């Protein structure tokens, strides 16, 4: 089989649009800080950290299968302001969204950081009037609890006041929870005078999502929010020890997002099922590789490490297309993934969910090569191929993983219709799928900007939905560093 054909799988797709402006205005940095400091105490030093949301450009869900993931930090950022207290209490104030949704601060004894999640959530639900406020507060509390449990911060703390502002709640899937956690890690560490280890910080953010929000995600969102650089891809090698590097976009090229204005209410359920199925496939592949004694120097028990050649020649036809959960459990038991469980009554599409990870790894590596070649010696061919890889990844998300949506398909097809003649090269659904945000690779030209406005307008005309352009980039919380505001006058 020709590997380029296997990776690209240029299968026709079908998509849609929206109006020209993003319809979203961010507060300036100074306005955000003023809003947060009004919730804090005068005469006390304030530690301020900013953490960006992210676009998942390529790789995405292969973060849990040993793959390479490319993330891009956004200009939309979470701000955390932290002050030290002397009464052994923890105060958390949150404000989210462009409408300024805010709640009264939650104030609890510092010792409650060691309380169980159910107790904490019960208290938060009674003190917050909206779901956004509960989740933002839970993110803040959860990452603090994980920092404390892993001894990143001392238990002997006299208390903290934390104020959070996040515009990211206006968007459906841009890594909001990870950005909140990253901003808290940076600001709290600075306030307490402790050093931050990137791996430990990303792990604490991930555990917050896993254990407090019950989302079976990896560390790539948090890594981008912590150490992303402006206009640069964060390249994360998964799993295990986090290996990252940065690839800066050359002037004249940019990555933007389009919020489709729709996200399936079953998105997390579908994402979790896709992950469960991939781990079922991983167990079967591992057994086949060991039984056949296949020679694959990259294989170390993770799907994305299996070569396409070995998969096609030795493995693919031995993976069942579908399998009921009960049958799998009876024959093989659980998958070994600590974050998911097999439902005996469910039917799992094992082969398609398995092979997405194998092909996506090759697509992502080739995409990275194309962008590197473009940066070293610009040639439109490199961008064309990179765009084709994004389109193929998008198709695979929908058709192989069941993580697609009509709205995201419409946006991708509208970008595809205009194509390189409009300086638009590729598009794919970002993040967990199910709608949400589409990531687009384009030139920074007036022609591309006009084309994107037309994409948004046509999407709106066809769907009645308002899609918003997400544009710009900012550095991660640890890249920027923490701003220390001196005690203000009484």
GROMACS .gro file of C-alpha atoms in nm:
model
  490
    1UNK     CA    1   0.000   0.000   0.000
    2UNK     CA    2   0.121   0.352  -0.085
    3UNK     CA    3   0.175   0.520   0.256
    4UNK     CA    4   0.087   0.868   0.135
    5UNK     CA    5  -0.248   0.736   0.009
    6UNK     CA    6  -0.299   0.549   0.336
    7UNK     CA    7  -0.236   0.862   0.538
    8UNK     CA    8  -0.426   1.113   0.328
    9UNK     CA    9  -0.728   0.895   0.237
   10UNK     CA   10  -0.871   1.176   0.028
   11UNK     CA   11  -1.236   1.093   0.082
   12UNK     CA   12  -1.493   1.357  -0.012
   13UNK     CA   13  -1.649   1.547   0.276
   14UNK     CA   14  -1.940   1.791   0.309
   15UNK     CA   15  -1.963   2.120   0.513
   16UNK     CA   16  -2.094   2.493   0.596
   17UNK     CA   17  -2.049   2.875   0.745
   18UNK     CA   18  -2.113   3.216   0.945
   19UNK     CA   19  -2.079   3.606   0.966
   20UNK     CA   20  -1.757   3.801   0.941
   21UNK     CA   21  -1.669   3.933   1.283
   22UNK     CA   22  -1.597   3.720   1.584
   23UNK     CA   23  -1.872   3.895   1.777
   24UNK     CA   24  -1.650   3.870   2.083
   25UNK     CA   25  -1.441   4.139   2.251
   26UNK     CA   26  -1.191   4.068   2.523
   27UNK     CA   27  -1.126   4.298   2.812
   28UNK     CA   28  -0.781   4.451   2.811
   29UNK     CA   29  -0.521   4.308   3.048
   30UNK     CA   30  -0.544   4.614   3.272
   31UNK     CA   31  -0.926   4.597   3.285
   32UNK     CA   32  -0.909   4.230   3.382
   33UNK     CA   33  -0.656   4.295   3.657
   34UNK     CA   34  -0.865   4.585   3.790
   35UNK     CA   35  -1.173   4.361   3.799
   36UNK     CA   36  -0.991   4.090   3.990
   37UNK     CA   37  -0.807   4.315   4.235
   38UNK     CA   38  -1.141   4.469   4.337
   39UNK     CA   39  -1.220   4.126   4.479
   40UNK     CA   40  -0.896   4.114   4.678
   41UNK     CA   41  -0.747   4.308   4.968
   42UNK     CA   42  -0.570   4.642   4.943
   43UNK     CA   43  -0.229   4.668   5.100
   44UNK     CA   44  -0.129   4.311   5.007
   45UNK     CA   45   0.102   4.205   4.721
   46UNK     CA   46  -0.082   4.035   4.433
   47UNK     CA   47   0.064   3.769   4.205
   48UNK     CA   48  -0.088   3.764   3.856
   49UNK     CA   49  -0.052   3.489   3.595
   50UNK     CA   50  -0.201   3.453   3.247
   51UNK     CA   51  -0.259   3.119   3.069
   52UNK     CA   52  -0.387   3.084   2.711
   53UNK     CA   53  -0.645   2.848   2.572
   54UNK     CA   54  -0.535   2.625   2.288
   55UNK     CA   55  -0.619   2.496   1.943
   56UNK     CA   56  -0.553   2.127   1.881
   57UNK     CA   57  -0.392   2.149   1.536
   58UNK     CA   58  -0.291   1.786   1.473
   59UNK     CA   59  -0.264   1.468   1.677
   60UNK     CA   60  -0.543   1.544   1.923
   61UNK     CA   61  -0.667   1.228   2.086
   62UNK     CA   62  -0.343   1.040   2.017
   63UNK     CA   63  -0.221   1.204   2.339
   64UNK     CA   64  -0.342   0.891   2.516
   65UNK     CA   65  -0.203   0.647   2.257
   66UNK     CA   66   0.163   0.749   2.249
   67UNK     CA   67   0.131   1.001   1.967
   68UNK     CA   68   0.279   1.336   1.874
   69UNK     CA   69   0.039   1.628   1.932
   70UNK     CA   70   0.063   1.981   1.793
   71UNK     CA   71  -0.113   2.250   1.997
   72UNK     CA   72  -0.130   2.626   1.938
   73UNK     CA   73  -0.173   2.883   2.220
   74UNK     CA   74  -0.449   3.139   2.175
   75UNK     CA   75  -0.466   3.511   2.250
   76UNK     CA   76  -0.772   3.442   2.470
   77UNK     CA   77  -0.632   3.387   2.817
   78UNK     CA   78  -0.731   3.307   3.173
   79UNK     CA   79  -0.606   3.543   3.442
   80UNK     CA   80  -0.541   3.431   3.800
   81UNK     CA   81  -0.466   3.681   4.077
   82UNK     CA   82  -0.342   3.543   4.409
   83UNK     CA   83  -0.277   3.693   4.752
   84UNK     CA   84  -0.144   3.539   5.071
   85UNK     CA   85  -0.370   3.529   5.377
   86UNK     CA   86  -0.297   3.476   5.746
   87UNK     CA   87  -0.620   3.310   5.865
   88UNK     CA   88  -0.578   2.956   5.724
   89UNK     CA   89  -0.865   3.009   5.482
   90UNK     CA   90  -0.903   2.972   5.107
   91UNK     CA   91  -1.110   3.224   4.912
   92UNK     CA   92  -1.196   3.163   4.544
   93UNK     CA   93  -1.369   3.423   4.327
   94UNK     CA   94  -1.450   3.345   3.962
   95UNK     CA   95  -1.574   3.553   3.673
   96UNK     CA   96  -1.625   3.397   3.332
   97UNK     CA   97  -1.738   3.490   2.985
   98UNK     CA   98  -1.788   3.812   2.797
   99UNK     CA   99  -2.107   3.881   2.995
  100UNK     CA  100  -1.904   3.906   3.315
  101UNK     CA  101  -2.082   3.618   3.488
  102UNK     CA  102  -1.957   3.623   3.847
  103UNK     CA  103  -2.042   3.469   4.181
  104UNK     CA  104  -1.974   3.565   4.539
  105UNK     CA  105  -1.638   3.431   4.660
  106UNK     CA  106  -1.631   3.081   4.807
  107UNK     CA  107  -1.446   3.091   5.140
  108UNK     CA  108  -1.352   2.767   5.316
  109UNK     CA  109  -1.096   2.649   5.572
  110UNK     CA  110  -0.758   2.568   5.415
  111UNK     CA  111  -0.775   2.218   5.563
  112UNK     CA  112  -1.070   2.139   5.336
  113UNK     CA  113  -0.826   2.104   5.048
  114UNK     CA  114  -0.791   1.746   5.165
  115UNK     CA  115  -1.168   1.687   5.160
  116UNK     CA  116  -1.323   1.447   4.911
  117UNK     CA  117  -1.462   1.577   4.581
  118UNK     CA  118  -1.827   1.493   4.661
  119UNK     CA  119  -1.821   1.709   4.973
  120UNK     CA  120  -1.656   1.996   4.787
  121UNK     CA  121  -1.895   1.979   4.492
  122UNK     CA  122  -2.198   1.978   4.720
  123UNK     CA  123  -2.074   2.297   4.884
  124UNK     CA  124  -1.999   2.464   4.551
  125UNK     CA  125  -2.338   2.381   4.403
  126UNK     CA  126  -2.509   2.549   4.696
  127UNK     CA  127  -2.292   2.861   4.671
  128UNK     CA  128  -2.294   2.912   4.292
  129UNK     CA  129  -2.589   3.005   4.076
  130UNK     CA  130  -2.450   2.882   3.743
  131UNK     CA  131  -2.272   2.579   3.600
  132UNK     CA  132  -1.982   2.789   3.465
  133UNK     CA  133  -1.910   2.925   3.813
  134UNK     CA  134  -1.915   2.578   3.967
  135UNK     CA  135  -1.677   2.437   3.707
  136UNK     CA  136  -1.431   2.727   3.727
  137UNK     CA  137  -1.424   2.706   4.107
  138UNK     CA  138  -1.386   2.329   4.094
  139UNK     CA  139  -1.093   2.364   3.851
  140UNK     CA  140  -0.925   2.606   4.091
  141UNK     CA  141  -0.990   2.400   4.402
  142UNK     CA  142  -0.903   2.073   4.226
  143UNK     CA  143  -0.564   2.181   4.095
  144UNK     CA  144  -0.475   2.324   4.438
  145UNK     CA  145  -0.571   1.993   4.596
  146UNK     CA  146  -0.355   1.805   4.345
  147UNK     CA  147  -0.062   2.043   4.401
  148UNK     CA  148  -0.092   1.983   4.773
  149UNK     CA  149  -0.122   1.604   4.733
  150UNK     CA  150   0.193   1.593   4.518
  151UNK     CA  151   0.379   1.825   4.758
  152UNK     CA  152   0.421   2.099   4.499
  153UNK     CA  153   0.304   2.342   4.767
  154UNK     CA  154   0.345   2.316   5.146
  155UNK     CA  155   0.058   2.199   5.365
  156UNK     CA  156   0.167   2.457   5.623
  157UNK     CA  157   0.016   2.750   5.436
  158UNK     CA  158  -0.167   3.033   5.610
  159UNK     CA  159  -0.424   3.056   5.332
  160UNK     CA  160  -0.477   3.209   4.987
  161UNK     CA  161  -0.719   3.441   4.813
  162UNK     CA  162  -0.758   3.354   4.443
  163UNK     CA  163  -0.954   3.550   4.183
  164UNK     CA  164  -1.004   3.405   3.832
  165UNK     CA  165  -1.125   3.569   3.512
  166UNK     CA  166  -1.179   3.353   3.204
  167UNK     CA  167  -1.323   3.457   2.865
  168UNK     CA  168  -1.267   3.100   2.744
  169UNK     CA  169  -1.607   2.988   2.872
  170UNK     CA  170  -1.751   3.169   2.568
  171UNK     CA  171  -1.602   2.896   2.347
  172UNK     CA  172  -1.684   2.527   2.348
  173UNK     CA  173  -1.352   2.342   2.331
  174UNK     CA  174  -1.038   2.550   2.366
  175UNK     CA  175  -0.885   2.396   2.679
  176UNK     CA  176  -1.055   2.625   2.931
  177UNK     CA  177  -1.014   2.393   3.232
  178UNK     CA  178  -0.646   2.336   3.161
  179UNK     CA  179  -0.585   2.709   3.121
  180UNK     CA  180  -0.755   2.787   3.453
  181UNK     CA  181  -0.542   2.522   3.621
  182UNK     CA  182  -0.221   2.645   3.456
  183UNK     CA  183  -0.281   3.005   3.563
  184UNK     CA  184  -0.347   2.893   3.921
  185UNK     CA  185  -0.033   2.674   3.930
  186UNK     CA  186   0.186   2.962   3.811
  187UNK     CA  187   0.038   3.234   4.036
  188UNK     CA  188   0.015   3.019   4.351
  189UNK     CA  189   0.370   2.886   4.309
  190UNK     CA  190   0.501   3.241   4.278
  191UNK     CA  191   0.301   3.362   4.578
  192UNK     CA  192   0.438   3.078   4.793
  193UNK     CA  193   0.792   3.115   4.658
  194UNK     CA  194   0.822   2.759   4.522
  195UNK     CA  195   0.982   2.653   4.195
  196UNK     CA  196   0.767   2.502   3.922
  197UNK     CA  197   0.862   2.179   3.746
  198UNK     CA  198   0.682   2.174   3.409
  199UNK     CA  199   0.617   1.801   3.414
  200UNK     CA  200   0.477   1.811   3.767
  201UNK     CA  201   0.266   2.117   3.685
  202UNK     CA  202   0.116   1.961   3.371
  203UNK     CA  203   0.051   1.640   3.564
  204UNK     CA  204  -0.134   1.829   3.839
  205UNK     CA  205  -0.349   2.005   3.578
  206UNK     CA  206  -0.425   1.673   3.408
  207UNK     CA  207  -0.517   1.504   3.737
  208UNK     CA  208  -0.752   1.790   3.813
  209UNK     CA  209  -0.942   1.719   3.490
  210UNK     CA  210  -0.927   1.341   3.542
  211UNK     CA  211  -1.026   1.329   3.910
  212UNK     CA  212  -1.232   1.645   3.962
  213UNK     CA  213  -1.407   1.694   3.627
  214UNK     CA  214  -1.406   1.321   3.539
  215UNK     CA  215  -1.263   1.390   3.194
  216UNK     CA  216  -1.025   1.120   3.065
  217UNK     CA  217  -0.781   1.364   2.901
  218UNK     CA  218  -0.404   1.381   2.877
  219UNK     CA  219  -0.152   1.655   2.948
  220UNK     CA  220  -0.125   1.835   2.612
  221UNK     CA  221  -0.376   2.113   2.687
  222UNK     CA  222  -0.204   2.197   3.014
  223UNK     CA  223   0.141   2.181   2.857
  224UNK     CA  224   0.038   2.434   2.593
  225UNK     CA  225  -0.117   2.664   2.855
  226UNK     CA  226   0.197   2.643   3.069
  227UNK     CA  227   0.485   2.674   2.822
  228UNK     CA  228   0.337   2.778   2.487
  229UNK     CA  229   0.514   3.051   2.291
  230UNK     CA  230   0.345   3.317   2.082
  231UNK     CA  231   0.268   3.209   1.723
  232UNK     CA  232   0.435   2.874   1.781
  233UNK     CA  233   0.324   2.513   1.788
  234UNK     CA  234   0.383   2.323   2.109
  235UNK     CA  235   0.496   1.979   1.995
  236UNK     CA  236   0.429   1.724   2.271
  237UNK     CA  237   0.554   1.369   2.253
  238UNK     CA  238   0.326   1.140   2.451
  239UNK     CA  239   0.297   0.948   2.679
  240UNK     CA  240   0.504   0.914   2.995
  241UNK     CA  241   0.768   1.179   3.054
  242UNK     CA  242   0.659   1.495   2.874
  243UNK     CA  243   0.888   1.583   2.584
  244UNK     CA  244   0.812   1.917   2.423
  245UNK     CA  245   0.960   2.149   2.169
  246UNK     CA  246   0.842   2.459   1.991
  247UNK     CA  247   0.800   2.532   1.620
  248UNK     CA  248   0.744   2.897   1.539
  249UNK     CA  249   0.526   2.988   1.242
  250UNK     CA  250   0.705   3.193   0.981
  251UNK     CA  251   0.569   3.541   0.916
  252UNK     CA  252   0.292   3.517   0.662
  253UNK     CA  253   0.136   3.198   0.799
  254UNK     CA  254  -0.115   3.163   1.080
  255UNK     CA  255  -0.349   2.924   1.256
  256UNK     CA  256  -0.700   3.042   1.346
  257UNK     CA  257  -1.006   2.882   1.497
  258UNK     CA  258  -1.376   2.902   1.418
  259UNK     CA  259  -1.625   2.837   1.695
  260UNK     CA  260  -1.919   2.672   1.515
  261UNK     CA  261  -2.171   2.786   1.772
  262UNK     CA  262  -2.273   2.425   1.838
  263UNK     CA  263  -2.141   2.137   2.045
  264UNK     CA  264  -2.305   1.799   2.090
  265UNK     CA  265  -2.430   1.740   2.446
  266UNK     CA  266  -2.294   1.386   2.408
  267UNK     CA  267  -1.943   1.504   2.317
  268UNK     CA  268  -1.773   1.387   2.635
  269UNK     CA  269  -1.964   1.059   2.629
  270UNK     CA  270  -1.860   0.998   2.266
  271UNK     CA  271  -1.501   1.099   2.340
  272UNK     CA  272  -1.486   0.862   2.638
  273UNK     CA  273  -1.629   0.576   2.432
  274UNK     CA  274  -1.375   0.640   2.154
  275UNK     CA  275  -1.096   0.628   2.411
  276UNK     CA  276  -1.230   0.308   2.566
  277UNK     CA  277  -1.247   0.146   2.222
  278UNK     CA  278  -0.894   0.254   2.133
  279UNK     CA  279  -0.763   0.088   2.448
  280UNK     CA  280  -0.953  -0.229   2.356
  281UNK     CA  281  -0.772  -0.218   2.023
  282UNK     CA  282  -0.440  -0.151   2.193
  283UNK     CA  283  -0.476  -0.467   2.403
  284UNK     CA  284  -0.555  -0.675   2.095
  285UNK     CA  285  -0.269  -0.524   1.894
  286UNK     CA  286  -0.025  -0.590   2.177
  287UNK     CA  287  -0.128  -0.956   2.188
  288UNK     CA  288  -0.089  -0.991   1.810
  289UNK     CA  289   0.251  -0.819   1.806
  290UNK     CA  290   0.382  -1.045   2.082
  291UNK     CA  291   0.228  -1.362   1.941
  292UNK     CA  292   0.365  -1.296   1.592
  293UNK     CA  293   0.693  -1.160   1.730
  294UNK     CA  294   0.664  -0.868   1.494
  295UNK     CA  295   0.970  -0.654   1.454
  296UNK     CA  296   0.869  -0.292   1.511
  297UNK     CA  297   1.134  -0.079   1.675
  298UNK     CA  298   0.882   0.189   1.783
  299UNK     CA  299   0.632  -0.046   1.946
  300UNK     CA  300   0.626  -0.010   2.323
  301UNK     CA  301   0.263  -0.091   2.390
  302UNK     CA  302   0.098   0.225   2.253
  303UNK     CA  303  -0.117   0.235   1.939
  304UNK     CA  304   0.048   0.535   1.779
  305UNK     CA  305   0.383   0.354   1.797
  306UNK     CA  306   0.278   0.076   1.558
  307UNK     CA  307   0.397   0.135   1.202
  308UNK     CA  308   0.133   0.161   0.929
  309UNK     CA  309   0.315  -0.110   0.733
  310UNK     CA  310   0.296  -0.360   1.019
  311UNK     CA  311  -0.063  -0.266   1.091
  312UNK     CA  312  -0.178  -0.317   0.732
  313UNK     CA  313   0.022  -0.633   0.667
  314UNK     CA  314  -0.008  -0.820   0.997
  315UNK     CA  315  -0.272  -0.669   1.224
  316UNK     CA  316  -0.566  -0.496   1.055
  317UNK     CA  317  -0.762  -0.800   0.939
  318UNK     CA  318  -0.730  -0.962   1.280
  319UNK     CA  319  -0.898  -0.675   1.464
  320UNK     CA  320  -1.278  -0.719   1.478
  321UNK     CA  321  -1.480  -0.440   1.319
  322UNK     CA  322  -1.729  -0.453   1.609
  323UNK     CA  323  -1.738  -0.619   1.946
  324UNK     CA  324  -1.985  -0.616   2.232
  325UNK     CA  325  -1.846  -0.506   2.563
  326UNK     CA  326  -1.950  -0.824   2.742
  327UNK     CA  327  -1.776  -1.043   2.485
  328UNK     CA  328  -1.454  -0.845   2.519
  329UNK     CA  329  -1.467  -0.856   2.900
  330UNK     CA  330  -1.533  -1.230   2.900
  331UNK     CA  331  -1.237  -1.296   2.673
  332UNK     CA  332  -0.984  -1.033   2.772
  333UNK     CA  333  -1.099  -0.843   3.083
  334UNK     CA  334  -1.056  -0.467   3.122
  335UNK     CA  335  -0.816  -0.275   2.900
  336UNK     CA  336  -0.579  -0.147   3.168
  337UNK     CA  337  -0.677   0.216   3.107
  338UNK     CA  338  -0.732   0.366   3.456
  339UNK     CA  339  -0.967   0.636   3.325
  340UNK     CA  340  -1.226   0.429   3.137
  341UNK     CA  341  -1.437   0.117   3.186
  342UNK     CA  342  -1.598  -0.112   2.930
  343UNK     CA  343  -1.978  -0.117   2.932
  344UNK     CA  344  -2.091  -0.480   2.881
  345UNK     CA  345  -2.405  -0.365   2.696
  346UNK     CA  346  -2.225  -0.136   2.450
  347UNK     CA  347  -2.115  -0.228   2.099
  348UNK     CA  348  -1.766  -0.097   2.025
  349UNK     CA  349  -1.629  -0.033   1.673
  350UNK     CA  350  -1.285  -0.158   1.755
  351UNK     CA  351  -1.106  -0.160   1.419
  352UNK     CA  352  -1.191   0.192   1.306
  353UNK     CA  353  -1.119   0.351   1.644
  354UNK     CA  354  -0.790   0.160   1.662
  355UNK     CA  355  -0.656   0.251   1.320
  356UNK     CA  356  -0.727   0.621   1.359
  357UNK     CA  357  -0.441   0.645   1.607
  358UNK     CA  358  -0.199   0.458   1.380
  359UNK     CA  359  -0.274   0.671   1.073
  360UNK     CA  360  -0.303   0.996   1.271
  361UNK     CA  361   0.049   0.956   1.407
  362UNK     CA  362   0.188   0.931   1.055
  363UNK     CA  363  -0.025   1.225   0.941
  364UNK     CA  364   0.093   1.440   1.231
  365UNK     CA  365   0.461   1.359   1.175
  366UNK     CA  366   0.429   1.439   0.807
  367UNK     CA  367   0.240   1.762   0.884
  368UNK     CA  368   0.527   1.864   1.110
  369UNK     CA  369   0.776   1.789   0.832
  370UNK     CA  370   0.574   1.997   0.584
  371UNK     CA  371   0.565   2.298   0.817
  372UNK     CA  372   0.936   2.263   0.897
  373UNK     CA  373   1.016   2.251   0.524
  374UNK     CA  374   0.798   2.557   0.463
  375UNK     CA  375   0.978   2.751   0.737
  376UNK     CA  376   1.322   2.654   0.604
  377UNK     CA  377   1.242   2.714   0.236
  378UNK     CA  378   0.887   2.829   0.157
  379UNK     CA  379   0.715   2.635  -0.119
  380UNK     CA  380   0.334   2.638  -0.163
  381UNK     CA  381   0.346   2.260  -0.213
  382UNK     CA  382   0.435   2.216   0.155
  383UNK     CA  383   0.126   2.410   0.266
  384UNK     CA  384  -0.098   2.225   0.023
  385UNK     CA  385   0.014   1.889   0.159
  386UNK     CA  386  -0.015   2.010   0.520
  387UNK     CA  387  -0.371   2.119   0.446
  388UNK     CA  388  -0.456   1.783   0.290
  389UNK     CA  389  -0.330   1.611   0.603
  390UNK     CA  390  -0.557   1.828   0.819
  391UNK     CA  391  -0.858   1.743   0.600
  392UNK     CA  392  -0.775   1.371   0.623
  393UNK     CA  393  -0.746   1.397   1.000
  394UNK     CA  394  -1.084   1.569   1.015
  395UNK     CA  395  -1.246   1.292   0.809
  396UNK     CA  396  -1.093   1.028   1.034
  397UNK     CA  397  -1.219   1.202   1.349
  398UNK     CA  398  -1.572   1.185   1.214
  399UNK     CA  399  -1.579   0.856   1.027
  400UNK     CA  400  -1.335   0.641   1.222
  401UNK     CA  401  -1.383   0.780   1.573
  402UNK     CA  402  -1.745   0.897   1.568
  403UNK     CA  403  -1.639   1.242   1.689
  404UNK     CA  404  -1.768   1.449   1.399
  405UNK     CA  405  -2.054   1.697   1.366
  406UNK     CA  406  -2.256   1.848   1.083
  407UNK     CA  407  -2.154   2.200   1.191
  408UNK     CA  408  -1.780   2.131   1.194
  409UNK     CA  409  -1.813   1.952   0.859
  410UNK     CA  410  -1.981   2.257   0.711
  411UNK     CA  411  -1.700   2.490   0.819
  412UNK     CA  412  -1.430   2.253   0.693
  413UNK     CA  413  -1.601   2.211   0.354
  414UNK     CA  414  -1.641   2.587   0.314
  415UNK     CA  415  -1.269   2.631   0.375
  416UNK     CA  416  -1.197   2.347   0.133
  417UNK     CA  417  -1.421   2.503  -0.136
  418UNK     CA  418  -1.216   2.824  -0.129
  419UNK     CA  419  -0.884   2.648  -0.093
  420UNK     CA  420  -0.536   2.768  -0.179
  421UNK     CA  421  -0.667   3.022  -0.429
  422UNK     CA  422  -0.797   3.210  -0.125
  423UNK     CA  423  -0.482   3.133   0.080
  424UNK     CA  424  -0.678   2.881   0.291
  425UNK     CA  425  -0.497   2.547   0.305
  426UNK     CA  426  -0.656   2.310   0.554
  427UNK     CA  427  -0.905   2.266   0.834
  428UNK     CA  428  -1.000   2.007   1.093
  429UNK     CA  429  -1.209   1.978   1.407
  430UNK     CA  430  -1.010   2.075   1.713
  431UNK     CA  431  -1.002   1.910   2.054
  432UNK     CA  432  -1.245   1.634   2.151
  433UNK     CA  433  -1.469   1.664   1.845
  434UNK     CA  434  -1.847   1.677   1.850
  435UNK     CA  435  -1.865   2.022   1.696
  436UNK     CA  436  -1.705   2.303   1.889
  437UNK     CA  437  -1.406   2.460   1.723
  438UNK     CA  438  -1.248   2.408   1.381
  439UNK     CA  439  -0.877   2.481   1.338
  440UNK     CA  440  -0.765   2.639   1.008
  441UNK     CA  441  -0.421   2.681   0.846
  442UNK     CA  442  -0.402   2.995   0.629
  443UNK     CA  443  -0.178   3.270   0.499
  444UNK     CA  444  -0.181   3.606   0.676
  445UNK     CA  445  -0.316   3.796   0.376
  446UNK     CA  446  -0.609   4.027   0.308
  447UNK     CA  447  -0.736   3.765   0.064
  448UNK     CA  448  -0.742   3.495   0.332
  449UNK     CA  449  -0.908   3.730   0.583
  450UNK     CA  450  -1.182   3.816   0.332
  451UNK     CA  451  -1.227   3.448   0.250
  452UNK     CA  452  -1.273   3.366   0.619
  453UNK     CA  453  -1.534   3.641   0.655
  454UNK     CA  454  -1.718   3.487   0.362
  455UNK     CA  455  -1.692   3.142   0.519
  456UNK     CA  456  -1.851   3.273   0.839
  457UNK     CA  457  -2.122   3.460   0.648
  458UNK     CA  458  -2.214   3.159   0.433
  459UNK     CA  459  -2.219   2.931   0.738
  460UNK     CA  460  -2.460   3.170   0.906
  461UNK     CA  461  -2.678   3.186   0.594
  462UNK     CA  462  -2.701   2.805   0.570
  463UNK     CA  463  -2.735   2.717   0.938
  464UNK     CA  464  -2.868   3.026   1.114
  465UNK     CA  465  -2.584   2.988   1.365
  466UNK     CA  466  -2.333   3.257   1.455
  467UNK     CA  467  -1.978   3.126   1.418
  468UNK     CA  468  -1.690   3.330   1.561
  469UNK     CA  469  -1.334   3.367   1.447
  470UNK     CA  470  -1.070   3.297   1.712
  471UNK     CA  471  -0.750   3.473   1.608
  472UNK     CA  472  -0.421   3.562   1.770
  473UNK     CA  473  -0.170   3.396   2.001
  474UNK     CA  474  -0.015   3.454   2.344
  475UNK     CA  475   0.253   3.280   2.552
  476UNK     CA  476   0.195   3.027   2.830
  477UNK     CA  477   0.179   3.105   3.200
  478UNK     CA  478   0.536   2.995   3.273
  479UNK     CA  479   0.671   3.148   2.951
  480UNK     CA  480   0.530   3.490   3.041
  481UNK     CA  481   0.621   3.469   3.407
  482UNK     CA  482   0.419   3.598   3.701
  483UNK     CA  483   0.353   3.968   3.743
  484UNK     CA  484   0.386   4.094   4.102
  485UNK     CA  485   0.170   4.394   4.188
  486UNK     CA  486   0.301   4.575   4.496
  487UNK     CA  487   0.065   4.647   4.785
  488UNK     CA  488  -0.175   4.923   4.687
  489UNK     CA  489  -0.251   5.217   4.913
  490UNK     CA  490  -0.542   5.182   5.154
   0.00000   0.00000   0.00000
